mmCIF file of C-alpha atoms in Angstrom:
data_model
loop_
_atom_site.group_PDB
_atom_site.id
_atom_site.type_symbol
_atom_site.label_atom_id
_atom_site.label_comp_id
_atom_site.label_asym_id
_atom_site.label_seq_id
_atom_site.Cartn_x
_atom_site.Cartn_y
_atom_site.Cartn_z
ATOM 1 C CA UNK A 1 -17.013 18.625 7.757
ATOM 2 C CA UNK A 2 -14.464 20.417 9.887
ATOM 3 C CA UNK A 3 -11.269 21.301 8.075
ATOM 4 C CA UNK A 4 -7.823 20.717 9.486
ATOM 5 C CA UNK A 5 -7.270 24.427 10.183
ATOM 6 C CA UNK A 6 -9.716 24.065 13.101
ATOM 7 C CA UNK A 7 -7.741 21.193 14.641
ATOM 8 C CA UNK A 8 -5.597 22.010 17.669
ATOM 9 C CA UNK A 9 -2.513 19.873 18.358
ATOM 10 C CA UNK A 10 -0.845 19.779 21.771
ATOM 11 C CA UNK A 11 1.267 17.586 24.028
ATOM 12 C CA UNK A 12 -0.608 15.831 26.809
ATOM 13 C CA UNK A 13 0.641 15.515 30.382
ATOM 14 C CA UNK A 14 -2.342 15.177 32.737
ATOM 15 C CA UNK A 15 -3.882 11.883 33.732
ATOM 16 C CA UNK A 16 -7.340 13.117 32.692
ATOM 17 C CA UNK A 17 -6.089 13.820 29.169
ATOM 18 C CA UNK A 18 -4.407 10.440 28.926
ATOM 19 C CA UNK A 19 -7.565 8.678 30.061
ATOM 20 C CA UNK A 20 -9.330 10.326 27.104
ATOM 21 C CA UNK A 21 -6.600 8.880 24.879
ATOM 22 C CA UNK A 22 -7.235 5.403 26.287
ATOM 23 C CA UNK A 23 -10.963 5.679 25.573
ATOM 24 C CA UNK A 24 -10.376 6.885 22.011
ATOM 25 C CA UNK A 25 -7.959 4.025 21.374
ATOM 26 C CA UNK A 26 -10.622 1.545 22.509
ATOM 27 C CA UNK A 27 -13.204 3.132 20.222
ATOM 28 C CA UNK A 28 -10.905 3.054 17.173
ATOM 29 C CA UNK A 29 -9.633 -0.510 17.513
ATOM 30 C CA UNK A 30 -12.651 -2.020 19.210
ATOM 31 C CA UNK A 31 -10.538 -3.305 22.084
ATOM 32 C CA UNK A 32 -11.097 -3.400 25.813
ATOM 33 C CA UNK A 33 -7.391 -3.860 26.655
ATOM 34 C CA UNK A 34 -6.181 -0.438 25.488
ATOM 35 C CA UNK A 35 -2.958 1.044 26.859
ATOM 36 C CA UNK A 36 -3.668 2.092 30.467
ATOM 37 C CA UNK A 37 -3.231 5.742 31.350
ATOM 38 C CA UNK A 38 -0.893 4.872 34.241
ATOM 39 C CA UNK A 39 1.528 3.520 31.619
ATOM 40 C CA UNK A 40 1.280 6.460 29.217
ATOM 41 C CA UNK A 41 1.738 9.025 31.978
ATOM 42 C CA UNK A 42 4.822 7.153 33.206
ATOM 43 C CA UNK A 43 6.239 7.259 29.676
ATOM 44 C CA UNK A 44 5.506 10.996 29.382
ATOM 45 C CA UNK A 45 7.407 11.627 32.611
ATOM 46 C CA UNK A 46 10.408 9.620 31.359
ATOM 47 C CA UNK A 47 11.214 10.828 27.864
ATOM 48 C CA UNK A 48 8.054 9.729 26.069
ATOM 49 C CA UNK A 49 5.341 11.717 24.307
ATOM 50 C CA UNK A 50 1.590 11.706 23.978
ATOM 51 C CA UNK A 51 0.227 14.245 21.507
ATOM 52 C CA UNK A 52 -3.459 14.946 21.032
ATOM 53 C CA UNK A 53 -5.502 16.405 18.177
ATOM 54 C CA UNK A 54 -8.608 18.315 19.247
ATOM 55 C CA UNK A 55 -11.654 19.634 17.437
ATOM 56 C CA UNK A 56 -13.622 22.084 19.564
ATOM 57 C CA UNK A 57 -11.901 20.663 22.652
ATOM 58 C CA UNK A 58 -12.904 17.096 21.792
ATOM 59 C CA UNK A 59 -10.044 14.608 21.381
ATOM 60 C CA UNK A 60 -10.247 13.187 17.862
ATOM 61 C CA UNK A 61 -6.705 11.857 17.362
ATOM 62 C CA UNK A 62 -3.542 10.990 19.270
ATOM 63 C CA UNK A 63 0.008 9.741 18.978
ATOM 64 C CA UNK A 64 1.899 7.841 21.699
ATOM 65 C CA UNK A 65 5.650 7.170 21.806
ATOM 66 C CA UNK A 66 8.193 6.058 24.369
ATOM 67 C CA UNK A 67 12.018 6.004 24.628
ATOM 68 C CA UNK A 68 14.054 3.225 23.039
ATOM 69 C CA UNK A 69 17.709 2.234 23.385
ATOM 70 C CA UNK A 70 19.765 -0.030 21.116
ATOM 71 C CA UNK A 71 22.822 -0.347 23.347
ATOM 72 C CA UNK A 72 24.524 2.676 21.814
ATOM 73 C CA UNK A 73 22.033 5.514 21.447
ATOM 74 C CA UNK A 74 18.572 6.543 22.540
ATOM 75 C CA UNK A 75 15.723 7.100 20.102
ATOM 76 C CA UNK A 76 11.971 7.539 20.222
ATOM 77 C CA UNK A 77 9.690 4.544 19.575
ATOM 78 C CA UNK A 78 6.475 5.776 17.972
ATOM 79 C CA UNK A 79 4.061 3.108 19.154
ATOM 80 C CA UNK A 80 0.549 4.067 18.072
ATOM 81 C CA UNK A 81 -1.301 6.755 16.151
ATOM 82 C CA UNK A 82 -5.073 6.780 15.963
ATOM 83 C CA UNK A 83 -7.687 9.114 14.500
ATOM 84 C CA UNK A 84 -11.448 9.083 14.918
ATOM 85 C CA UNK A 85 -13.016 7.582 11.793
ATOM 86 C CA UNK A 86 -14.942 10.787 11.000
ATOM 87 C CA UNK A 87 -11.704 12.791 10.808
ATOM 88 C CA UNK A 88 -9.480 10.480 8.765
ATOM 89 C CA UNK A 89 -7.850 11.412 5.432
ATOM 90 C CA UNK A 90 -7.773 15.095 6.354
ATOM 91 C CA UNK A 91 -4.070 15.539 7.089
ATOM 92 C CA UNK A 92 -4.408 15.138 10.850
ATOM 93 C CA UNK A 93 -1.956 12.238 10.957
ATOM 94 C CA UNK A 94 0.680 14.416 9.309
ATOM 95 C CA UNK A 95 -0.018 17.192 11.823
ATOM 96 C CA UNK A 96 0.448 14.763 14.698
ATOM 97 C CA UNK A 97 3.720 13.456 13.251
ATOM 98 C CA UNK A 98 4.987 16.990 12.655
ATOM 99 C CA UNK A 99 4.281 17.884 16.283
ATOM 100 C CA UNK A 100 5.925 14.635 17.380
ATOM 101 C CA UNK A 101 9.070 15.553 15.442
ATOM 102 C CA UNK A 102 9.209 19.038 16.962
ATOM 103 C CA UNK A 103 8.724 17.778 20.512
ATOM 104 C CA UNK A 104 11.216 14.934 20.008
ATOM 105 C CA UNK A 105 13.889 17.376 18.848
ATOM 106 C CA UNK A 106 13.277 19.466 21.981
ATOM 107 C CA UNK A 107 13.914 16.329 24.053
ATOM 108 C CA UNK A 108 17.186 15.677 22.232
ATOM 109 C CA UNK A 109 16.170 12.830 19.904
ATOM 110 C CA UNK A 110 17.488 12.574 16.342
ATOM 111 C CA UNK A 111 15.705 9.345 15.347
ATOM 112 C CA UNK A 112 12.102 8.158 15.585
ATOM 113 C CA UNK A 113 11.170 4.589 14.671
ATOM 114 C CA UNK A 114 7.841 2.834 14.273
ATOM 115 C CA UNK A 115 6.176 -0.079 12.549
ATOM 116 C CA UNK A 116 3.245 -0.095 10.155
ATOM 117 C CA UNK A 117 1.510 -2.478 7.792
ATOM 118 C CA UNK A 118 3.237 -2.035 4.403
ATOM 119 C CA UNK A 119 -0.023 -2.894 2.613
ATOM 120 C CA UNK A 120 -1.788 0.175 4.038
ATOM 121 C CA UNK A 121 -1.203 2.618 1.181
ATOM 122 C CA UNK A 122 -2.343 5.718 3.094
ATOM 123 C CA UNK A 123 0.255 5.030 5.773
ATOM 124 C CA UNK A 124 2.908 4.259 3.170
ATOM 125 C CA UNK A 125 2.337 7.586 1.453
ATOM 126 C CA UNK A 126 2.471 9.501 4.746
ATOM 127 C CA UNK A 127 5.397 7.663 6.326
ATOM 128 C CA UNK A 128 7.658 7.415 3.284
ATOM 129 C CA UNK A 129 6.675 10.028 0.692
ATOM 130 C CA UNK A 130 5.572 12.899 2.927
ATOM 131 C CA UNK A 131 7.601 12.468 6.122
ATOM 132 C CA UNK A 132 10.726 11.064 4.481
ATOM 133 C CA UNK A 133 11.059 7.871 6.484
ATOM 134 C CA UNK A 134 13.084 4.975 5.096
ATOM 135 C CA UNK A 135 12.747 1.246 5.644
ATOM 136 C CA UNK A 136 15.060 -1.725 5.240
ATOM 137 C CA UNK A 137 13.596 -4.093 7.830
ATOM 138 C CA UNK A 138 10.610 -6.399 7.307
ATOM 139 C CA UNK A 139 9.131 -8.168 10.348
ATOM 140 C CA UNK A 140 6.866 -11.149 9.527
ATOM 141 C CA UNK A 141 3.857 -11.507 11.852
ATOM 142 C CA UNK A 142 5.305 -8.799 14.088
ATOM 143 C CA UNK A 143 2.546 -8.838 16.710
ATOM 144 C CA UNK A 144 1.240 -12.348 16.202
ATOM 145 C CA UNK A 145 -2.404 -12.980 15.383
ATOM 146 C CA UNK A 146 -4.392 -9.825 16.095
ATOM 147 C CA UNK A 147 -8.175 -9.843 16.512
ATOM 148 C CA UNK A 148 -8.943 -6.112 16.558
ATOM 149 C CA UNK A 149 -11.111 -4.415 13.944
ATOM 150 C CA UNK A 150 -8.195 -3.281 11.782
ATOM 151 C CA UNK A 151 -5.934 -6.347 11.803
ATOM 152 C CA UNK A 152 -7.909 -9.571 12.121
ATOM 153 C CA UNK A 153 -7.657 -12.323 9.535
ATOM 154 C CA UNK A 154 -4.086 -12.037 8.255
ATOM 155 C CA UNK A 155 -0.550 -12.123 9.704
ATOM 156 C CA UNK A 156 0.555 -8.856 11.300
ATOM 157 C CA UNK A 157 3.586 -8.215 9.060
ATOM 158 C CA UNK A 158 5.209 -4.796 9.517
ATOM 159 C CA UNK A 159 7.795 -2.418 8.066
ATOM 160 C CA UNK A 160 10.176 -0.889 10.604
ATOM 161 C CA UNK A 161 10.498 2.782 9.639
ATOM 162 C CA UNK A 162 13.455 4.988 10.525
ATOM 163 C CA UNK A 163 12.730 8.727 10.546
ATOM 164 C CA UNK A 164 15.903 10.764 10.892
ATOM 165 C CA UNK A 165 14.344 13.951 12.174
ATOM 166 C CA UNK A 166 17.560 15.954 12.163
ATOM 167 C CA UNK A 167 17.503 15.939 8.361
ATOM 168 C CA UNK A 168 15.633 18.804 6.753
ATOM 169 C CA UNK A 169 15.151 17.286 3.326
ATOM 170 C CA UNK A 170 13.337 14.094 2.414
ATOM 171 C CA UNK A 171 15.500 11.288 1.107
ATOM 172 C CA UNK A 172 15.333 11.408 -2.693
ATOM 173 C CA UNK A 173 14.754 8.339 -4.787
ATOM 174 C CA UNK A 174 15.056 7.749 -8.493
ATOM 175 C CA UNK A 175 11.402 6.900 -9.066
ATOM 176 C CA UNK A 176 9.761 10.290 -9.262
ATOM 177 C CA UNK A 177 9.177 11.628 -12.745
ATOM 178 C CA UNK A 178 9.222 8.218 -14.412
ATOM 179 C CA UNK A 179 6.247 7.381 -16.667
ATOM 180 C CA UNK A 180 3.565 5.311 -14.961
ATOM 181 C CA UNK A 181 3.698 2.747 -17.763
ATOM 182 C CA UNK A 182 7.394 2.189 -17.031
ATOM 183 C CA UNK A 183 6.729 1.739 -13.305
ATOM 184 C CA UNK A 184 3.878 -0.703 -13.967
ATOM 185 C CA UNK A 185 5.952 -2.737 -16.415
ATOM 186 C CA UNK A 186 8.854 -2.968 -13.980
ATOM 187 C CA UNK A 187 6.912 -3.570 -10.779
ATOM 188 C CA UNK A 188 8.266 -6.715 -9.163
ATOM 189 C CA UNK A 189 4.697 -7.771 -8.388
ATOM 190 C CA UNK A 190 2.218 -7.934 -11.253
ATOM 191 C CA UNK A 191 -1.522 -8.320 -10.696
ATOM 192 C CA UNK A 192 -4.865 -9.253 -12.209
ATOM 193 C CA UNK A 193 -8.179 -7.561 -11.451
ATOM 194 C CA UNK A 194 -11.131 -9.727 -10.479
ATOM 195 C CA UNK A 195 -14.706 -8.752 -9.632
ATOM 196 C CA UNK A 196 -15.301 -5.130 -8.604
ATOM 197 C CA UNK A 197 -11.754 -4.210 -9.558
ATOM 198 C CA UNK A 198 -10.100 -6.061 -6.664
ATOM 199 C CA UNK A 199 -6.436 -6.636 -7.596
ATOM 200 C CA UNK A 200 -4.873 -10.030 -6.923
ATOM 201 C CA UNK A 201 -1.126 -10.651 -7.299
ATOM 202 C CA UNK A 202 -0.509 -12.891 -10.291
ATOM 203 C CA UNK A 203 3.261 -13.306 -10.681
ATOM 204 C CA UNK A 204 6.545 -11.745 -9.650
ATOM 205 C CA UNK A 205 9.483 -10.555 -11.724
ATOM 206 C CA UNK A 206 13.098 -11.496 -10.938
ATOM 207 C CA UNK A 207 14.908 -9.167 -8.550
ATOM 208 C CA UNK A 208 16.780 -6.321 -10.293
ATOM 209 C CA UNK A 209 20.246 -6.891 -11.706
ATOM 210 C CA UNK A 210 23.260 -5.516 -9.856
ATOM 211 C CA UNK A 211 23.559 -2.501 -12.166
ATOM 212 C CA UNK A 212 19.978 -1.349 -11.419
ATOM 213 C CA UNK A 213 19.561 1.281 -8.707
ATOM 214 C CA UNK A 214 15.747 1.557 -8.530
ATOM 215 C CA UNK A 215 13.029 -1.024 -7.948
ATOM 216 C CA UNK A 216 9.226 -0.838 -7.713
ATOM 217 C CA UNK A 217 6.764 -2.960 -5.749
ATOM 218 C CA UNK A 218 2.993 -2.662 -6.230
ATOM 219 C CA UNK A 219 0.502 -2.840 -3.358
ATOM 220 C CA UNK A 220 -3.295 -2.426 -3.433
ATOM 221 C CA UNK A 221 -4.764 1.056 -3.189
ATOM 222 C CA UNK A 222 -7.444 -0.112 -0.738
ATOM 223 C CA UNK A 223 -6.190 -3.094 1.212
ATOM 224 C CA UNK A 224 -8.771 -2.690 3.975
ATOM 225 C CA UNK A 225 -11.632 -3.300 1.551
ATOM 226 C CA UNK A 226 -9.852 -6.353 0.125
ATOM 227 C CA UNK A 227 -9.342 -7.736 3.620
ATOM 228 C CA UNK A 228 -13.008 -7.178 4.448
ATOM 229 C CA UNK A 229 -14.408 -8.683 1.224
ATOM 230 C CA UNK A 230 -11.818 -11.191 -0.030
ATOM 231 C CA UNK A 231 -9.590 -12.577 2.721
ATOM 232 C CA UNK A 232 -7.920 -14.997 0.289
ATOM 233 C CA UNK A 233 -6.753 -12.122 -1.924
ATOM 234 C CA UNK A 234 -5.599 -10.230 1.178
ATOM 235 C CA UNK A 235 -3.443 -13.146 2.274
ATOM 236 C CA UNK A 236 -2.024 -13.543 -1.233
ATOM 237 C CA UNK A 237 -0.899 -9.920 -1.137
ATOM 238 C CA UNK A 238 0.593 -10.477 2.311
ATOM 239 C CA UNK A 239 2.653 -13.484 1.266
ATOM 240 C CA UNK A 240 3.806 -12.076 -2.092
ATOM 241 C CA UNK A 241 4.932 -8.773 -0.621
ATOM 242 C CA UNK A 242 6.552 -10.511 2.360
ATOM 243 C CA UNK A 243 8.743 -12.570 0.029
ATOM 244 C CA UNK A 244 9.642 -9.663 -2.258
ATOM 245 C CA UNK A 245 10.504 -7.141 0.451
ATOM 246 C CA UNK A 246 12.417 -9.679 2.541
ATOM 247 C CA UNK A 247 14.550 -10.643 -0.460
ATOM 248 C CA UNK A 248 15.160 -7.025 -1.475
ATOM 249 C CA UNK A 249 16.175 -5.946 2.033
ATOM 250 C CA UNK A 250 18.499 -8.928 2.350
ATOM 251 C CA UNK A 251 20.235 -7.806 -0.843
ATOM 252 C CA UNK A 252 20.808 -4.268 0.428
ATOM 253 C CA UNK A 253 17.775 -2.366 -0.866
ATOM 254 C CA UNK A 254 15.703 0.090 1.148
ATOM 255 C CA UNK A 255 12.316 1.731 0.663
ATOM 256 C CA UNK A 256 12.870 5.426 -0.012
ATOM 257 C CA UNK A 257 9.694 6.671 -1.678
ATOM 258 C CA UNK A 258 6.034 5.966 -2.393
ATOM 259 C CA UNK A 259 4.280 6.750 -5.680
ATOM 260 C CA UNK A 260 0.559 7.512 -5.645
ATOM 261 C CA UNK A 261 -1.423 6.586 -8.726
ATOM 262 C CA UNK A 262 -4.597 8.611 -9.327
ATOM 263 C CA UNK A 263 -5.865 6.546 -12.273
ATOM 264 C CA UNK A 264 -9.018 4.748 -11.127
ATOM 265 C CA UNK A 265 -8.540 1.876 -13.568
ATOM 266 C CA UNK A 266 -5.189 0.971 -11.977
ATOM 267 C CA UNK A 267 -5.961 -0.380 -8.469
ATOM 268 C CA UNK A 268 -2.425 -0.255 -7.064
ATOM 269 C CA UNK A 269 0.185 2.160 -5.713
ATOM 270 C CA UNK A 270 3.956 1.657 -5.735
ATOM 271 C CA UNK A 271 6.819 1.599 -3.276
ATOM 272 C CA UNK A 272 10.123 2.838 -4.674
ATOM 273 C CA UNK A 273 13.322 1.182 -3.464
ATOM 274 C CA UNK A 274 16.936 2.266 -3.854
ATOM 275 C CA UNK A 275 20.192 0.537 -3.104
ATOM 276 C CA UNK A 276 21.808 1.634 0.148
#
C-alpha cells in the first residue's frame, strides 16, 4: 500500500478540481446531495479553503472550510474532511489539517473550529491529542437524523472543537503519565464487555469534586463496528456520553487531551478533561 510520503497535498482553486472533490465526497458518504462545486469555489474565492490529497495525481482525500464570524472576530469553519477508504489510518488526515493550518495563517486566521462525533476515537485522537484542539461545547443531535453510510441509526451529537492555530504548543493536560489502572478506575463511565468484546456502558461515577482538576471519560475504541452490529449498545454510548459531557461542560470543564489504550483486552479509549 502506498505510504504517506507519496501523498501530495495542495490547495484547490479550479472548478475541475472542486468537481473531483464533490465526486469523492459522494463516494465516501454514499450521498447524491454532496456539496456542489459552485458553492465550494465561491467559498475559496471569499476566504475559504479546499485542500486536496493526491496519490499519483488521483484525489484520495480533501478538506473543505469556509469563513465564520461571531459578531466580533472572523475564524475558519472546518466543515468536512474525507479520505478514500483505502487510504485511511495512514496519517493523511493530519497532513490535510496541517496544510489547512498553514493556509489559514496565511489568510490571517488565528482560530479554526469544527464539529465531530465524540465517539469516533480516531478523530478524537487526531483532533485533541495530536492537533491540540480543545472542546467545551456539546451539541446534541447537531445535524438531525442523518441517513448516510457513516451516521445513520443514532443521533448526530457533536463536539465543537476550537483549534487556536497561533499557538505553537499543544495544550497540556494532567492525564498523561498516569497509570492506566488509575484512569480506568476513575473514568466517569464504566463499562461491561458482551459478546465479541463489545463494550456497553454500565454505570457512571459522580462528577469530580471541586478540588479535582482532571477527569476521564471512556469511549469505545471502535464505535463504527458497534453501530453496525449492535445499534442498542451504540445508542447507550450516545446517551451516556451526552449526559456526562454536557454536565462537565456546564460545570466549567473542557476536553484537553485524548489517551490511547493499546491493550486489546480493554476496548475503550479515554478523553481527558481539565478545569478551565
